[in-house]
Structure formats: C-alpha cells, structure tokens
Coordinates of N, CA and C and ligand atoms in Angstrom, one line a residue:
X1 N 74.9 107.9 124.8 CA 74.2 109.2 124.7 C 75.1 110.2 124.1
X2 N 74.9 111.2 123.0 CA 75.5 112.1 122.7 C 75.3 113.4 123.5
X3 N 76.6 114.3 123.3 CA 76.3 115.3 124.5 C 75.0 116.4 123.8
X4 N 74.6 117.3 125.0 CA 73.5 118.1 124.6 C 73.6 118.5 123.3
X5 N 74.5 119.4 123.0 CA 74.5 119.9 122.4 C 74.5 119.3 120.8
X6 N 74.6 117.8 120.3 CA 74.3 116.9 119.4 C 73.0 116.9 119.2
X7 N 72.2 117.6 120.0 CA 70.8 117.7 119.9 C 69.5 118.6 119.9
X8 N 70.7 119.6 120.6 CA 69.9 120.5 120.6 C 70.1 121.9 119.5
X9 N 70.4 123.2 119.8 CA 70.5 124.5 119.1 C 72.1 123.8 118.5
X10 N 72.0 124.8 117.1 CA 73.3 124.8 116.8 C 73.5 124.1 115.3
X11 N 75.1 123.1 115.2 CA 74.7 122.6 113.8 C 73.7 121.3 113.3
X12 N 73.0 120.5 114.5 CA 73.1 119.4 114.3 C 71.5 119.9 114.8
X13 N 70.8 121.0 114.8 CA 69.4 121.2 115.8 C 68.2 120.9 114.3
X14 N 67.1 120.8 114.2 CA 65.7 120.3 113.6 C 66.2 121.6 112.7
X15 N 66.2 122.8 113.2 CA 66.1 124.1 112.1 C 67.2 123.7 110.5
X16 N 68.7 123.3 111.6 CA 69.8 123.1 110.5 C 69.2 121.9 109.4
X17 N 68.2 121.0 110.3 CA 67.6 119.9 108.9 C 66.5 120.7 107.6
X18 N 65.9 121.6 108.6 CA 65.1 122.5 107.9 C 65.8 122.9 106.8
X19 N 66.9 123.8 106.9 CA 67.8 124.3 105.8 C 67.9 123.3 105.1
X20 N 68.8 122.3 105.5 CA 68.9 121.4 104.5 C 67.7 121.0 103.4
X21 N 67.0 120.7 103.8 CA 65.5 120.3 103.3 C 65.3 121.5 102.1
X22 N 65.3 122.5 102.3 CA 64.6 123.9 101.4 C 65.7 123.9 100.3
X23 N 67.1 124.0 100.7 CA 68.0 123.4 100.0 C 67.7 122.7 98.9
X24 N 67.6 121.0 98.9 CA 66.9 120.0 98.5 C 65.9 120.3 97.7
X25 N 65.5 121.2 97.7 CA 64.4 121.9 97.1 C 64.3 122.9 96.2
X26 N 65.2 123.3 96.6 CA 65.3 124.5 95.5 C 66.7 123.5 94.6
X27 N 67.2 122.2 94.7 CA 68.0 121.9 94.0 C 67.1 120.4 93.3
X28 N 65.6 120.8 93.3 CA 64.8 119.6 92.7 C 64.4 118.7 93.0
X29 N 64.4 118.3 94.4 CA 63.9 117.3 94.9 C 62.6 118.0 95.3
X30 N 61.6 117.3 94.5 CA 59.9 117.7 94.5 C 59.3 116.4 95.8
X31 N 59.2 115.5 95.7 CA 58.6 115.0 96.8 C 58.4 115.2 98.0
X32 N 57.2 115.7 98.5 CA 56.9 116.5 99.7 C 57.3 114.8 100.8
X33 N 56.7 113.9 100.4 CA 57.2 113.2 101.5 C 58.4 112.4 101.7
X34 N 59.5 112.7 101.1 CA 61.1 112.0 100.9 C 61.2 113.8 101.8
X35 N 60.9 114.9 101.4 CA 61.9 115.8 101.9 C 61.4 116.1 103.6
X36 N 59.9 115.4 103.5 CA 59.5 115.7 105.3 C 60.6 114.5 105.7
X37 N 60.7 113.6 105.3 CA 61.2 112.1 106.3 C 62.7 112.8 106.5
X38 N 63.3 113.3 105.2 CA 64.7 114.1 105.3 C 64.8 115.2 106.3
X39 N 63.8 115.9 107.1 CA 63.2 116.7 107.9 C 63.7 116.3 108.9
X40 N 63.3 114.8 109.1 CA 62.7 114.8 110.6 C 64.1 113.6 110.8
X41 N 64.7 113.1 110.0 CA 65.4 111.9 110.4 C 67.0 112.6 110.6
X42 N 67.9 112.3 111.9 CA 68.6 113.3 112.3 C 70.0 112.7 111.5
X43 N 70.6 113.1 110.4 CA 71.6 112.8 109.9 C 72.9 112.8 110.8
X44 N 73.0 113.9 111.4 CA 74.5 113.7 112.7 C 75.0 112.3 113.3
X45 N 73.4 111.8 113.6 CA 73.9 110.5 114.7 C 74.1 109.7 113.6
X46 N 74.6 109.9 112.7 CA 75.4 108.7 111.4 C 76.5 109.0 111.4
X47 N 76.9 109.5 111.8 CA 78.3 110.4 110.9 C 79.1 110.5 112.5
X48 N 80.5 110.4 112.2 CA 81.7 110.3 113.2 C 81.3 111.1 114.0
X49 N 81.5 111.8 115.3 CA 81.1 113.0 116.2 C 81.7 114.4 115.6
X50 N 82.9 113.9 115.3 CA 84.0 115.2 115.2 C 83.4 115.6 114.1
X51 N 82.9 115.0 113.1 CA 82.0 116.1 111.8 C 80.6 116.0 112.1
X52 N 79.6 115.7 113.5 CA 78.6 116.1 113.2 C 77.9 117.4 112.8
X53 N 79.1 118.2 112.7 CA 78.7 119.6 112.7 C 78.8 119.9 111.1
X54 N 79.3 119.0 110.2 CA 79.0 119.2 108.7 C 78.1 118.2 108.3
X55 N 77.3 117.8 109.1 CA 75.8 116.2 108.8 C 75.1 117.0 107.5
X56 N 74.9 118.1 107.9 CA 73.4 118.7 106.8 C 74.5 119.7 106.1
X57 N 75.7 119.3 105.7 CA 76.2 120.2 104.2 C 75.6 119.1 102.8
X58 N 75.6 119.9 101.8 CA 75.0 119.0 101.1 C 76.5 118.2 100.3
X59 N 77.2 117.3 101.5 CA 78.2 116.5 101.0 C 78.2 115.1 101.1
X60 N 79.2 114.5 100.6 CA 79.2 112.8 101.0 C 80.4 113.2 102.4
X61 N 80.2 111.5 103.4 CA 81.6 112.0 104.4 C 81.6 110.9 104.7
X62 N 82.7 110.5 105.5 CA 83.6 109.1 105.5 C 82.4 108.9 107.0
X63 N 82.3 106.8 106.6 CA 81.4 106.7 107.3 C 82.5 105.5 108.0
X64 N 84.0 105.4 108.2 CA 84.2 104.1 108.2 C 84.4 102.9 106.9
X65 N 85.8 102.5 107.3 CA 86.2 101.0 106.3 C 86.0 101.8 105.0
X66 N 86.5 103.0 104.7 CA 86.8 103.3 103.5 C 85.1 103.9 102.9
X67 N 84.6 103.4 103.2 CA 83.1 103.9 102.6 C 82.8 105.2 103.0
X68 N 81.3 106.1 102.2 CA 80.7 107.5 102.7 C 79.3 107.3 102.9
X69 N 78.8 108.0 103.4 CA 77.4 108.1 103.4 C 77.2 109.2 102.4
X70 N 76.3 108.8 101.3 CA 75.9 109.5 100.1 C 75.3 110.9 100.8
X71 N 75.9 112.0 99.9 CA 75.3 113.3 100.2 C 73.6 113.1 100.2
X72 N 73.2 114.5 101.0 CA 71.8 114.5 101.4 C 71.2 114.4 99.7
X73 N 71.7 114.8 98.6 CA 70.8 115.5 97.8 C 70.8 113.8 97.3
X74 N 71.9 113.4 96.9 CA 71.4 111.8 96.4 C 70.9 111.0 96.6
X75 N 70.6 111.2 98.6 CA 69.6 110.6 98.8 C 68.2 110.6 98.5
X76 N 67.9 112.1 98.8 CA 66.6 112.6 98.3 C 66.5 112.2 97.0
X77 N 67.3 112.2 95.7 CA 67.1 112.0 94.3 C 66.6 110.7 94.4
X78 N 67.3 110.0 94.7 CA 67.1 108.2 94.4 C 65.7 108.0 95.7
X79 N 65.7 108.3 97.0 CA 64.4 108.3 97.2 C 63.1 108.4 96.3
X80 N 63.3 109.3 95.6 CA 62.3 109.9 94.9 C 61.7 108.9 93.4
X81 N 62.8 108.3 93.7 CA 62.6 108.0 91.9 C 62.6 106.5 92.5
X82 N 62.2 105.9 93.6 CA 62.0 104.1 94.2 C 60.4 104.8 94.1
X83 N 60.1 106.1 94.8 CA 59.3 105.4 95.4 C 57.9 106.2 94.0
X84 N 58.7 107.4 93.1 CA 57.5 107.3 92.6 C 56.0 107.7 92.8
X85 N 56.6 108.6 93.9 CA 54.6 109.4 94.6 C 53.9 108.1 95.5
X86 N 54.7 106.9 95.5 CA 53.2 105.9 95.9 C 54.2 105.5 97.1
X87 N 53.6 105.3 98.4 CA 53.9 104.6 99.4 C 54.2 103.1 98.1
X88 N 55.4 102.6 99.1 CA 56.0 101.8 98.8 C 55.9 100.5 100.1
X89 N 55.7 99.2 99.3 CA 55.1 98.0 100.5 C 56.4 97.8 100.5
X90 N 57.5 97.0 100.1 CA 58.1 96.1 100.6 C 60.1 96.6 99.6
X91 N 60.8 97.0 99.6 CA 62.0 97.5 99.3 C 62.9 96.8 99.6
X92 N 64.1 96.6 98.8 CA 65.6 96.2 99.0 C 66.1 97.0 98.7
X93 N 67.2 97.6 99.5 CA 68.4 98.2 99.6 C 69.8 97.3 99.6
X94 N 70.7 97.6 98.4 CA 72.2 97.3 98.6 C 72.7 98.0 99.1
X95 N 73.7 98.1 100.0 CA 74.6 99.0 100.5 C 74.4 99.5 101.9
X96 N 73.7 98.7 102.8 CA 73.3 99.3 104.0 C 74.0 100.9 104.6
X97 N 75.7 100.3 104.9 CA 76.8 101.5 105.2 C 76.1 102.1 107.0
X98 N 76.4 103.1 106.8 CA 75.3 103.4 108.5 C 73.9 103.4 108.2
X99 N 73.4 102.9 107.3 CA 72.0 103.3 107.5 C 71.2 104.0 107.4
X100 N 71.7 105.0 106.9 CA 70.9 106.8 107.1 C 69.9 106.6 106.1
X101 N 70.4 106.2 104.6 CA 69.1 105.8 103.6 C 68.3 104.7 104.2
X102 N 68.4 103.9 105.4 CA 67.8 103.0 105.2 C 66.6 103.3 106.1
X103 N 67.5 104.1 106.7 CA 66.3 104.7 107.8 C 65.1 105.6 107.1
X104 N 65.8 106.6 106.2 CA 65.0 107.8 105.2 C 64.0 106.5 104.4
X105 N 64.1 105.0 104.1 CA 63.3 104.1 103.6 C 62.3 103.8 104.3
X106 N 62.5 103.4 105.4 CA 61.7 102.8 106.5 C 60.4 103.4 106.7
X107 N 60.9 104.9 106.2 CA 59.6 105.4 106.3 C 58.4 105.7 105.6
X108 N 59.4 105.5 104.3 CA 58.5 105.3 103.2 C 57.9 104.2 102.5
X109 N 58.3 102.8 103.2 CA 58.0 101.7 102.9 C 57.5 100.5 104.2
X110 N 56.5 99.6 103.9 CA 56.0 98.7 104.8 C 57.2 98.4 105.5
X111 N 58.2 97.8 104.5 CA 58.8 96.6 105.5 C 60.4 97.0 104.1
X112 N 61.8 97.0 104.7 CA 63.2 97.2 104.1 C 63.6 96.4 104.4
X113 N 64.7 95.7 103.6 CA 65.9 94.7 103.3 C 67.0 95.3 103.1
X114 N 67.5 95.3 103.5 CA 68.8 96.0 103.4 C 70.3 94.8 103.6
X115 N 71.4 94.5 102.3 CA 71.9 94.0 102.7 C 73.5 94.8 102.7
X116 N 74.2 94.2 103.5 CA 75.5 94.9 103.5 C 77.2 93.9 103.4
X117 N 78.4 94.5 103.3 CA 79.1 93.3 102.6 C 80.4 93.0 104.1
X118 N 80.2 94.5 104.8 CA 80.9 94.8 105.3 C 80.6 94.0 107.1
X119 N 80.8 93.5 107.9 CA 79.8 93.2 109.2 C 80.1 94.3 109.7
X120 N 81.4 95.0 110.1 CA 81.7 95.9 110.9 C 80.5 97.1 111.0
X121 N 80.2 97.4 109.5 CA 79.7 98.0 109.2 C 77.8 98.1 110.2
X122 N 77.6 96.8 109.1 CA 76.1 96.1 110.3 C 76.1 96.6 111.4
X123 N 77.0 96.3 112.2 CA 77.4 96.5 113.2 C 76.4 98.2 114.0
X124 N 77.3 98.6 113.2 CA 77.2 100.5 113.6 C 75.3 100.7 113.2
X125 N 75.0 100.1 111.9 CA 73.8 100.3 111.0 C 72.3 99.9 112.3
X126 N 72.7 98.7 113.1 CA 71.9 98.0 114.2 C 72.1 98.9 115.1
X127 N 72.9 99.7 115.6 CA 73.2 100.9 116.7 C 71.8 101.9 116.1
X128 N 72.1 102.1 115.1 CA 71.6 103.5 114.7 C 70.1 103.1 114.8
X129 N 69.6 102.0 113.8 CA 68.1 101.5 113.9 C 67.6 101.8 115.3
X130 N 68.1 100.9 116.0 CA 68.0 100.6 117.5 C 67.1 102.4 118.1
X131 N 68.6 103.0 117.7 CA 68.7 104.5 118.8 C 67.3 105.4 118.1
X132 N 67.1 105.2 116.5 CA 66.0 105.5 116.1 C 64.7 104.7 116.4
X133 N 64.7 103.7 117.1 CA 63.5 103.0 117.0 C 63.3 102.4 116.3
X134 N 63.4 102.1 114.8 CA 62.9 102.0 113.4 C 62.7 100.0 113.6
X135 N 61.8 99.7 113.5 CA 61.7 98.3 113.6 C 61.1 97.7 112.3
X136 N 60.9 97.9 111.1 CA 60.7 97.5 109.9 C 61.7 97.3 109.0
X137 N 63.0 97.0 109.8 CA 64.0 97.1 108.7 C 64.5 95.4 109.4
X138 N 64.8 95.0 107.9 CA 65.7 93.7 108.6 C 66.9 93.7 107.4
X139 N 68.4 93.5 108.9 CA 69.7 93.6 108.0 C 70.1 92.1 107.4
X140 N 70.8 92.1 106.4 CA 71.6 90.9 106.2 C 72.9 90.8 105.7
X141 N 74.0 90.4 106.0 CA 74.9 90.4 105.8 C 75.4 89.4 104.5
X142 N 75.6 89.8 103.9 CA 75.9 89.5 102.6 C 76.3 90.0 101.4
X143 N 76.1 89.3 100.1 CA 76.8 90.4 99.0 C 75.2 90.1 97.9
X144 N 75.7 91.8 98.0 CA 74.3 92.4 97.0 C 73.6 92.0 95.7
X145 N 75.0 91.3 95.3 CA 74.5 91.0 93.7 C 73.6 90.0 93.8
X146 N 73.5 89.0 94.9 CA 72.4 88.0 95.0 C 70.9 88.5 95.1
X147 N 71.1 89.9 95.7 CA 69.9 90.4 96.5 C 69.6 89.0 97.5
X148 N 68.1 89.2 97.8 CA 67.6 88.5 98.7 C 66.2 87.3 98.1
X149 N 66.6 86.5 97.5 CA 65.2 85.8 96.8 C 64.2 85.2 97.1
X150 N 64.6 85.0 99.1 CA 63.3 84.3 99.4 C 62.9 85.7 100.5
X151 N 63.0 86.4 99.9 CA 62.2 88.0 100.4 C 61.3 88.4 98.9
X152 N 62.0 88.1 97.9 CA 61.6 88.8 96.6 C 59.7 88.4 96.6
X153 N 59.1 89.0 96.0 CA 59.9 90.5 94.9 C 59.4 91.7 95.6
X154 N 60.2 92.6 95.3 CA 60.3 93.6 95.7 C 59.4 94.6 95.0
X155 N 58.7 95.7 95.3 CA 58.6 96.9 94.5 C 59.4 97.8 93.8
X156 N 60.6 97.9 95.1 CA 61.6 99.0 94.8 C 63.1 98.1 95.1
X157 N 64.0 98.1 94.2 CA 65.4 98.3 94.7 C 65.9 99.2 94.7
X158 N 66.5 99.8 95.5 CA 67.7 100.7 95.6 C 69.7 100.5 95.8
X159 N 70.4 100.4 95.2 CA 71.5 100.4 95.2 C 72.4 101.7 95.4
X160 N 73.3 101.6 96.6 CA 74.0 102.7 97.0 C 75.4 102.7 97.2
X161 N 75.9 101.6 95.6 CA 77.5 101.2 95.3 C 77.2 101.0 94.2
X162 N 78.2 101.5 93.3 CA 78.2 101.4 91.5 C 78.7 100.2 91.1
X163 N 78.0 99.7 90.2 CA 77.8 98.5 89.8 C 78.4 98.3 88.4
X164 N 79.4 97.6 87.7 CA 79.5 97.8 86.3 C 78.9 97.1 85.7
X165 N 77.9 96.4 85.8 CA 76.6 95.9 85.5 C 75.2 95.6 85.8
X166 N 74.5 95.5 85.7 CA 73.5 95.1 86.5 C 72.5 93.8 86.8
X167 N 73.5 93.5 87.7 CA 73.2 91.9 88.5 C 72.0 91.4 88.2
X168 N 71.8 90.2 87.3 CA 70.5 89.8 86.8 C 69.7 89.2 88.1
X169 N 70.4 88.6 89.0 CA 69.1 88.2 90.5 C 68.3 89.5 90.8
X170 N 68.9 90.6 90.4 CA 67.7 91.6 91.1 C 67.2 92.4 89.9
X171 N 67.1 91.8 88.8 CA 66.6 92.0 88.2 C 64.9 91.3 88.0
X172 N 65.5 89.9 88.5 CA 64.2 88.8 88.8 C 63.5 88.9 89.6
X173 N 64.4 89.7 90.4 CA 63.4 90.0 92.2 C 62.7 91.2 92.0
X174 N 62.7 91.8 91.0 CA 61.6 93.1 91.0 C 60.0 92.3 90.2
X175 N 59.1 93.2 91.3 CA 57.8 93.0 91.3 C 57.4 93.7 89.7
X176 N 56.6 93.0 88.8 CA 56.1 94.1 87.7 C 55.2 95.3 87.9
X177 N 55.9 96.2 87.5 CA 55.7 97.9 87.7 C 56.7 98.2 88.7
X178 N 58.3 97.5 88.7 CA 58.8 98.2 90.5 C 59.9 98.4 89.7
X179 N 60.9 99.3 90.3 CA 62.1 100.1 90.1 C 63.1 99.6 90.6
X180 N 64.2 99.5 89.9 CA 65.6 99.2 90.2 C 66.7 101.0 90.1
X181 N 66.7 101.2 91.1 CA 67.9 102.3 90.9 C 69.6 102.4 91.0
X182 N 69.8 102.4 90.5 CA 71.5 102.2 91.2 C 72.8 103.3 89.7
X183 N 73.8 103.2 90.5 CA 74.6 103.8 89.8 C 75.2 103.2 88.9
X184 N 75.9 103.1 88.0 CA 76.2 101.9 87.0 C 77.6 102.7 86.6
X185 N 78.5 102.1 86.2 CA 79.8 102.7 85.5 C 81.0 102.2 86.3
X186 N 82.2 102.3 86.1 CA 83.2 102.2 86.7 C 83.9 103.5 86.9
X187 N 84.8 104.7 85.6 CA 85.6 105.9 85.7 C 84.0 106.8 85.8
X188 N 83.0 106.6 84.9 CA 81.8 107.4 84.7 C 80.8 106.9 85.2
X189 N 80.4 107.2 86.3 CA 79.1 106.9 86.6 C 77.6 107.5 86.4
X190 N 77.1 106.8 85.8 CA 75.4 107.3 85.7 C 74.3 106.5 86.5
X191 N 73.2 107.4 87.1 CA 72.4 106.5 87.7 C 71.3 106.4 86.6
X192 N 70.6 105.3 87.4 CA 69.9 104.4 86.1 C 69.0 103.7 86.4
X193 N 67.5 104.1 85.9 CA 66.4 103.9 86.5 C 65.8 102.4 85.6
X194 N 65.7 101.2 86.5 CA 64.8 100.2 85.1 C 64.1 100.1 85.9
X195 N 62.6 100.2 85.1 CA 61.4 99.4 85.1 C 60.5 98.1 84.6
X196 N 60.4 97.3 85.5 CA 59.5 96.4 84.9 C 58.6 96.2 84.5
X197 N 58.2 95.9 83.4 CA 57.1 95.8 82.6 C 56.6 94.8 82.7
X198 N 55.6 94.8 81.8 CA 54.9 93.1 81.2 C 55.4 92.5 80.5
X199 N 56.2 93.3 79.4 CA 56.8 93.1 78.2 C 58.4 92.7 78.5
X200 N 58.8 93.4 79.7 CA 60.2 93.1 80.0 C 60.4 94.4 81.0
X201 N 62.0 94.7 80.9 CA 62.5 95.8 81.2 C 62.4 97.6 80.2
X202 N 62.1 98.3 80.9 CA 62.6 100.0 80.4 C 63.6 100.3 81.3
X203 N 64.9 100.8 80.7 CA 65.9 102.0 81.0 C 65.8 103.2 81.2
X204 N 66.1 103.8 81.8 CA 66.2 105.2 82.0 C 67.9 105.9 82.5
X205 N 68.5 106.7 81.4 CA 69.9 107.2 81.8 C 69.9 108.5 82.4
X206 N 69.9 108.3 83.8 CA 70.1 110.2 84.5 C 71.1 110.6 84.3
X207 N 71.8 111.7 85.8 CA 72.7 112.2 86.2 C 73.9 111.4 86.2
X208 N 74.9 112.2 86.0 CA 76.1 111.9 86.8 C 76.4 111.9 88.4
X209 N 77.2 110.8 88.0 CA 76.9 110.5 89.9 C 78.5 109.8 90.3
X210 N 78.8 110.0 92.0 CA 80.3 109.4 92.2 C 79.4 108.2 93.2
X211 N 79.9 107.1 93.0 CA 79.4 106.3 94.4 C 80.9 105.6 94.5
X212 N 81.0 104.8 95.9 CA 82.2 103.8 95.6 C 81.3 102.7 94.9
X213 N 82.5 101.6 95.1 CA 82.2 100.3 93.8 C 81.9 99.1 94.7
X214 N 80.3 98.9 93.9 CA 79.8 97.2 94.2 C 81.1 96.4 94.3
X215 N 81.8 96.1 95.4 CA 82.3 94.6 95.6 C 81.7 93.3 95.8
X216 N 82.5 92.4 95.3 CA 82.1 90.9 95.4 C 82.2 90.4 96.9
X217 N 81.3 89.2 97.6 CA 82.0 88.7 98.6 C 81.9 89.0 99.5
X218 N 82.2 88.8 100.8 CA 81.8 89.4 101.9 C 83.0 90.0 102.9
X219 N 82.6 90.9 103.6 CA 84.2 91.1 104.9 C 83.8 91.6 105.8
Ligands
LIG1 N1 73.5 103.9 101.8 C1 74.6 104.0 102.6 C2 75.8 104.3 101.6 C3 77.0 103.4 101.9 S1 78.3 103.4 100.8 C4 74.5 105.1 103.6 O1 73.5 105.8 103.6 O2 75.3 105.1 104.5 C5 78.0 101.9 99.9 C6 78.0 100.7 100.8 O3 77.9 99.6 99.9 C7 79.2 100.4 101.6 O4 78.9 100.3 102.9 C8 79.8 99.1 101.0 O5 80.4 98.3 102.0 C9 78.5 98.5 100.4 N2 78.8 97.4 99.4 C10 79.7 97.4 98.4 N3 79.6 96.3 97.7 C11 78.5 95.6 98.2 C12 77.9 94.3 97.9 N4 78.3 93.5 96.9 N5 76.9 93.9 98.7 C13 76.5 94.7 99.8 N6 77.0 95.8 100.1 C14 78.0 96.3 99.3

C-alpha cells in the first residue's frame, strides 16, 4: 500500500491527472477517449515513490534497468494513432517496461499482448496490472522482433523502443486495415505509422521522437 498521501490531495491526486490531460490537449492530443483513459489511469503508481510527485510532468523518467516510461504526451500521441477513433479488438504492444501504456491500452482494446525483454521488468509490470485490476492483458517474456504469431493478427501494434528497422514478423502479424506504430532510427528518430492494405503496406513519417533502442534477446 502506498501512503495516503500517494492518493489522495496534492501531486499525485485525480485533479493533478486532470491538468495533465487539458495539457494534452491543448498540445494535440484530440481523442476524447485516449485522454479520458489518461484521466483516470493513475501514472504515480508506475514510477519510483521518490518521483511520484513529477508522474503528471509532461516528461519521460527512469523506470528501472536503465529504461523510462515514455512522457504522458507520447503516450497519448501513439495511443491515438493504434487506435484511430475505433475501439480496438485485439493489440500488441513491444516494450511492456511498467506497464503504464499497457494499461492506458487495456482500455481501449478487447484483449493486449504485451511483450517485454527485460523479466525483472515483467516482474514490476504483473504488480501494477494486478494493483489496477486490469485482467485483459497477457505478458510475455521475450524479444519483440518476433512479436507473438500464434496470437496474430493483430489490429494494432504498438512499439515503445526504436527500432532501426522494421521487423518483418510484425509486419505479417498485422490484420488488413491495422497499424504498426513505433519509432524507427538510431541518432534520429521518427515515429512511423504503416498501414495495411490490400495492396500491401502505406507509410507514414511523423514527429521527432527520443525512445531507447529495440534490443535483441532476452535478460
Ligand atoms: N511502454 C513502456 C516504455 C518502456 S521503455 C512504459 O510505458 O513503461 C521500452 C521498453 O522496451 C523497455 O522496457 C525495454 O526493456 C523494452 N525492449 C527493448 N527491446 C525489446 C525487445 N526486443 N523486445 C521486447 N522489449 C524490448
């Protein structure tokens, strides 16, 4: 249990998500239902204790084993662009980390895959689910570039580690009409929307974006 105050008035209280959210908002994130789920889902209980009081800056912050939990706004962006206005059935996520996207997914989709490379990590990500209730998500420990094939196909992928390519198994595992998001680059990163067609794949080149880097393998 976190102490009261993790929960109640103060930095980590429903109001300070509110800010954040309007925030979000006035910095582009249009989807009314990515920014309610960003509302209601409590970012603090991801993040170390001693910074739950910076959870809703709009920053990235060390989550553990060298990795971050992506700032609020990138979540919100890449939420927005899986899911495309439509409730989403069935999603993979690369990059589990604590969880916090995977949770802001769960809500917007039937059923999440989420895999991760790290176990320690897992580890923390099964705490969090748990403490939120969230029972539509199932973890796997492994490495992403495989994605997951006897789950496929997917609607939506999401990737939340830059990739300097993009791993053709999840390219196979997307459903036609479903989205692959992820950051792509090594010194420059861009995120990068493909869609599946009938015909094949479309591209899409956004923002600049910092993520750490898709590793091989597992630890
Ligand atoms: N979505 C996460 C962000 C975590 S940072 C969150 O909200 O907390 C990116 C994560 O990708 C790290 O946890 C890292 O260990 C993981 N990762 C890197 N390469 C991977 C790979 N090949 N397969 C699965 N996970 C990977």
């Amino acid at each position: 249990m976190k102490t009261p105050d993790h929960r109640g008035i103060g930095m980590t209280s429903p109001r300070t998500r509110l800010r954040m959210v309007d925030k979000l908002r006035q910095e582009g994130i249009r989807d009314e239902a990515v920014l309610g789920v960003m509302a209601d889902i409590p970012r603090h209980i991801f993040v170390d204790e001693a910074l739950a009081h910076r959870a809703y800056e709009n920053v990235a912050l060390p989550l553990g084993f060298g990795q971050t939990i992506s700032q609020p706004y990138i979540v919100g962006r890449m939420t927005e662009l899986v899911r495309s206005g439509q409730a989403l059935d069935k999603v993979l996520e690369i990059g589990t980390g604590c969880a916090y996207q995977t949770c802001i997914l769960s809500k917007l989709a039937r059923e999440v895959y989420s895999i991760e490379r790290i176990s320690g990590l897992l580890d923390k990500a099964r705490q969090h689910l748990r403490e939120l209730r969230i029972m539509n998500v199932r973890l796997k420990h492994g490495d992403g570039h495989l994605g997951i094939p006897e789950a496929a196909p997917f609607d939506a992928i999401m990737m939340t580690a830059a990739a300097s390519h993009v791993p053709q198994p999840l390219l196979d595992q997307l459903k036609i009409g479903g989205k692959l998001v992820l950051p792509l680059g090594t010194q420059d990163q861009y995120l990068y929307m493909i869609e599946r067609t009938t015909e094949g794949f479309t591209e899409t080149k956004l923002e600049a974006v910092k993520f750490v880097p898709l590793l091989s393998g597992t630890a």
